[in-house]
mmCIF file of C-alpha atoms and ligand atoms in Angstrom:
data_model
loop_
_atom_site.group_PDB
_atom_site.id
_atom_site.type_symbol
_atom_site.label_atom_id
_atom_site.label_comp_id
_atom_site.label_asym_id
_atom_site.label_seq_id
_atom_site.Cartn_x
_atom_site.Cartn_y
_atom_site.Cartn_z
ATOM 1 C CA UNK A 1 9.583 -35.148 -8.702
ATOM 2 C CA UNK A 2 7.049 -33.817 -11.067
ATOM 3 C CA UNK A 3 6.986 -30.948 -11.837
ATOM 4 C CA UNK A 4 3.828 -28.805 -10.225
ATOM 5 C CA UNK A 5 1.124 -27.237 -12.372
ATOM 6 C CA UNK A 6 2.643 -23.503 -13.822
ATOM 7 C CA UNK A 7 -0.828 -22.858 -15.959
ATOM 8 C CA UNK A 8 -3.159 -21.794 -13.072
ATOM 9 C CA UNK A 9 -5.779 -19.110 -13.062
ATOM 10 C CA UNK A 10 -4.091 -16.187 -11.478
ATOM 11 C CA UNK A 11 -5.692 -14.556 -8.069
ATOM 12 C CA UNK A 12 -7.576 -11.628 -9.862
ATOM 13 C CA UNK A 13 -9.151 -14.492 -12.325
ATOM 14 C CA UNK A 14 -9.533 -16.105 -8.955
ATOM 15 C CA UNK A 15 -11.330 -13.670 -7.335
ATOM 16 C CA UNK A 16 -13.371 -11.781 -10.380
ATOM 17 C CA UNK A 17 -14.262 -15.606 -11.036
ATOM 18 C CA UNK A 18 -15.908 -15.578 -7.853
ATOM 19 C CA UNK A 19 -17.734 -12.470 -7.805
ATOM 20 C CA UNK A 20 -19.421 -13.843 -11.157
ATOM 21 C CA UNK A 21 -20.598 -16.441 -9.508
ATOM 22 C CA UNK A 22 -22.254 -14.302 -6.693
ATOM 23 C CA UNK A 23 -23.765 -12.759 -9.102
ATOM 24 C CA UNK A 24 -25.162 -15.921 -10.551
ATOM 25 C CA UNK A 25 -27.311 -15.403 -7.300
ATOM 26 C CA UNK A 26 -29.190 -12.296 -8.599
ATOM 27 C CA UNK A 27 -32.649 -12.272 -8.761
ATOM 28 C CA UNK A 28 -32.558 -8.946 -11.071
ATOM 29 C CA UNK A 29 -33.602 -10.131 -14.462
ATOM 30 C CA UNK A 30 -32.073 -7.182 -15.828
ATOM 31 C CA UNK A 31 -29.010 -6.293 -14.112
ATOM 32 C CA UNK A 32 -26.591 -9.375 -12.036
ATOM 33 C CA UNK A 33 -24.138 -7.541 -10.356
ATOM 34 C CA UNK A 34 -21.508 -9.885 -7.610
ATOM 35 C CA UNK A 35 -18.473 -8.377 -5.584
ATOM 36 C CA UNK A 36 -15.711 -10.433 -4.043
ATOM 37 C CA UNK A 37 -13.322 -8.295 -1.302
ATOM 38 C CA UNK A 38 -9.897 -10.482 -1.232
ATOM 39 C CA UNK A 39 -7.567 -8.817 1.587
ATOM 40 C CA UNK A 40 -3.962 -7.894 1.207
ATOM 41 C CA UNK A 41 -3.643 -11.713 1.467
ATOM 42 C CA UNK A 42 -5.357 -13.086 -0.882
ATOM 43 C CA UNK A 43 -8.172 -14.312 0.850
ATOM 44 C CA UNK A 44 -11.508 -13.350 0.364
ATOM 45 C CA UNK A 45 -13.060 -11.818 3.246
ATOM 46 C CA UNK A 46 -16.960 -11.519 1.897
ATOM 47 C CA UNK A 47 -18.705 -11.801 -1.487
ATOM 48 C CA UNK A 48 -21.991 -10.044 -2.220
ATOM 49 C CA UNK A 49 -24.651 -9.702 -5.528
ATOM 50 C CA UNK A 50 -27.306 -7.338 -6.099
ATOM 51 C CA UNK A 51 -30.549 -7.989 -3.812
ATOM 52 C CA UNK A 52 -33.114 -7.016 -2.047
ATOM 53 C CA UNK A 53 -33.341 -6.318 2.211
ATOM 54 C CA UNK A 54 -33.411 -9.809 3.108
ATOM 55 C CA UNK A 55 -36.889 -9.078 5.425
ATOM 56 C CA UNK A 56 -38.461 -8.761 1.966
ATOM 57 C CA UNK A 57 -39.691 -11.520 -0.720
ATOM 58 C CA UNK A 58 -37.577 -11.536 -3.314
ATOM 59 C CA UNK A 59 -40.575 -13.453 -5.345
ATOM 60 C CA UNK A 60 -43.428 -11.446 -5.139
ATOM 61 C CA UNK A 61 -40.876 -8.144 -5.249
ATOM 62 C CA UNK A 62 -41.422 -6.231 -8.630
ATOM 63 C CA UNK A 63 -38.128 -6.430 -10.286
ATOM 64 C CA UNK A 64 -38.462 -3.266 -12.925
ATOM 65 C CA UNK A 65 -38.746 1.074 -12.646
ATOM 66 C CA UNK A 66 -41.778 2.641 -12.036
ATOM 67 C CA UNK A 67 -43.018 5.396 -11.676
ATOM 68 C CA UNK A 68 -44.316 4.723 -8.510
ATOM 69 C CA UNK A 69 -41.370 5.507 -5.613
ATOM 70 C CA UNK A 70 -42.723 2.447 -3.991
ATOM 71 C CA UNK A 71 -42.887 -0.005 -6.438
ATOM 72 C CA UNK A 72 -39.181 0.793 -8.232
ATOM 73 C CA UNK A 73 -36.849 -1.563 -7.824
ATOM 74 C CA UNK A 74 -33.884 1.279 -7.377
ATOM 75 C CA UNK A 75 -35.610 2.759 -4.619
ATOM 76 C CA UNK A 76 -34.902 -0.944 -2.660
ATOM 77 C CA UNK A 77 -32.529 -3.138 -4.223
ATOM 78 C CA UNK A 78 -29.168 -3.512 -2.013
ATOM 79 C CA UNK A 79 -25.765 -3.360 -4.607
ATOM 80 C CA UNK A 80 -23.504 -5.973 -4.423
ATOM 81 C CA UNK A 81 -20.058 -4.093 -3.517
ATOM 82 C CA UNK A 82 -22.572 -2.641 -0.234
ATOM 83 C CA UNK A 83 -23.921 -6.152 0.503
ATOM 84 C CA UNK A 84 -20.067 -7.717 0.367
ATOM 85 C CA UNK A 85 -18.986 -4.955 3.168
ATOM 86 C CA UNK A 86 -22.307 -5.617 5.234
ATOM 87 C CA UNK A 87 -22.195 -9.775 4.602
ATOM 88 C CA UNK A 88 -18.429 -9.561 6.645
ATOM 89 C CA UNK A 89 -18.403 -10.762 9.948
ATOM 90 C CA UNK A 90 -15.186 -9.536 10.912
ATOM 91 C CA UNK A 91 -13.991 -6.495 12.513
ATOM 92 C CA UNK A 92 -13.721 -3.740 9.473
ATOM 93 C CA UNK A 93 -9.623 -3.745 10.438
ATOM 94 C CA UNK A 94 -9.333 -6.145 7.928
ATOM 95 C CA UNK A 95 -10.722 -4.141 4.782
ATOM 96 C CA UNK A 96 -7.827 -2.119 5.312
ATOM 97 C CA UNK A 97 -6.008 -1.742 1.945
ATOM 98 C CA UNK A 98 -7.976 -5.052 1.034
ATOM 99 C CA UNK A 99 -9.044 -5.069 -2.723
ATOM 100 C CA UNK A 100 -12.430 -5.511 -4.688
ATOM 101 C CA UNK A 101 -13.192 -7.298 -7.507
ATOM 102 C CA UNK A 102 -16.545 -6.245 -9.004
ATOM 103 C CA UNK A 103 -18.262 -7.277 -12.255
ATOM 104 C CA UNK A 104 -19.356 -3.831 -12.551
ATOM 105 C CA UNK A 105 -17.771 -0.717 -12.241
ATOM 106 C CA UNK A 106 -19.409 0.699 -8.766
ATOM 107 C CA UNK A 107 -21.720 3.230 -9.072
ATOM 108 C CA UNK A 108 -21.443 7.044 -6.848
ATOM 109 C CA UNK A 109 -22.832 5.855 -3.421
ATOM 110 C CA UNK A 110 -20.921 2.281 -3.315
ATOM 111 C CA UNK A 111 -18.229 3.880 -4.079
ATOM 112 C CA UNK A 112 -18.235 6.167 -1.103
ATOM 113 C CA UNK A 113 -18.732 3.117 1.384
ATOM 114 C CA UNK A 114 -15.995 1.206 -0.042
ATOM 115 C CA UNK A 115 -13.281 4.196 0.265
ATOM 116 C CA UNK A 116 -14.730 4.188 4.051
ATOM 117 C CA UNK A 117 -14.522 0.575 4.735
ATOM 118 C CA UNK A 118 -10.949 1.455 4.185
ATOM 119 C CA UNK A 119 -10.740 -0.912 0.287
ATOM 120 C CA UNK A 120 -7.088 0.467 -1.504
ATOM 121 C CA UNK A 121 -8.530 -0.793 -5.072
ATOM 122 C CA UNK A 122 -11.628 -1.565 -6.695
ATOM 123 C CA UNK A 123 -11.009 -4.075 -9.787
ATOM 124 C CA UNK A 124 -14.284 -3.907 -12.422
ATOM 125 C CA UNK A 125 -14.885 -6.085 -14.603
ATOM 126 C CA UNK A 126 -17.937 -4.273 -17.272
ATOM 127 C CA UNK A 127 -17.911 0.021 -16.481
ATOM 128 C CA UNK A 128 -21.829 -0.321 -18.598
ATOM 129 C CA UNK A 129 -22.211 3.363 -17.677
ATOM 130 C CA UNK A 130 -18.859 4.807 -17.551
ATOM 131 C CA UNK A 131 -20.021 8.171 -19.301
ATOM 132 C CA UNK A 132 -22.412 8.631 -16.936
ATOM 133 C CA UNK A 133 -22.032 12.159 -14.194
ATOM 134 C CA UNK A 134 -22.575 8.960 -11.457
ATOM 135 C CA UNK A 135 -19.346 6.739 -12.787
ATOM 136 C CA UNK A 136 -17.499 9.779 -13.058
ATOM 137 C CA UNK A 137 -18.700 11.124 -9.770
ATOM 138 C CA UNK A 138 -17.224 7.495 -8.261
ATOM 139 C CA UNK A 139 -13.771 8.087 -10.385
ATOM 140 C CA UNK A 140 -13.910 11.497 -8.376
ATOM 141 C CA UNK A 141 -14.169 10.028 -5.192
ATOM 142 C CA UNK A 142 -11.592 6.934 -5.854
ATOM 143 C CA UNK A 143 -9.298 9.509 -7.469
ATOM 144 C CA UNK A 144 -9.596 11.757 -3.943
ATOM 145 C CA UNK A 145 -9.294 9.215 -1.188
ATOM 146 C CA UNK A 146 -6.725 7.057 -3.496
ATOM 147 C CA UNK A 147 -8.123 4.622 -4.388
ATOM 148 C CA UNK A 148 -6.753 2.584 -7.425
ATOM 149 C CA UNK A 149 -9.083 1.394 -9.687
ATOM 150 C CA UNK A 150 -8.138 -0.867 -12.729
ATOM 151 C CA UNK A 151 -10.887 -2.598 -14.870
ATOM 152 C CA UNK A 152 -9.210 -6.890 -15.040
ATOM 153 C CA UNK A 153 -6.721 -7.329 -17.879
ATOM 154 C CA UNK A 154 -8.371 -9.892 -18.747
ATOM 155 C CA UNK A 155 -11.557 -8.585 -19.096
ATOM 156 C CA UNK A 156 -12.042 -9.882 -22.919
ATOM 157 C CA UNK A 157 -12.159 -13.216 -22.032
ATOM 158 C CA UNK A 158 -14.713 -13.833 -19.312
ATOM 159 C CA UNK A 159 -17.989 -14.417 -20.884
ATOM 160 C CA UNK A 160 -21.672 -14.112 -18.792
ATOM 161 C CA UNK A 161 -21.424 -17.864 -18.119
HETATM 162 ZN ZN1 ZN B 201 -23.179 0.892 -6.085
#
């Protein structure tokens, strides 16, 4: 009897790599973010990446910042976490205590949505904006609502490719 393989990747690495693959679908030239939601039985519920609402042609979309709010991407793009929640076609009961794997620590708006959907833990890869007010608010939201969060333990071993 052959011994089973023991050097398989962990669930954390598996779901984080799925989130990283999702990020590669993003058309945003500056920031590509992916999210993968996994339930308490290690099943993938949903994935998402940052992108425009489906009715907006992302080929013609102005992918930059602008003084004109109608031409500033930030006013139109749906974040990866929000898309992952919205992409799910099952009942939100399944989100109870699920884990959100995200390639970038969530903004305050996504933090609120993840909490309200029932997510119990957030595992992030990068934490680029950790010193911003928005990140402090997101952490405060998670702390007050009992959602745990931690950086992916082998974050240094993950690469963009
Ligand atoms: Zn967000």
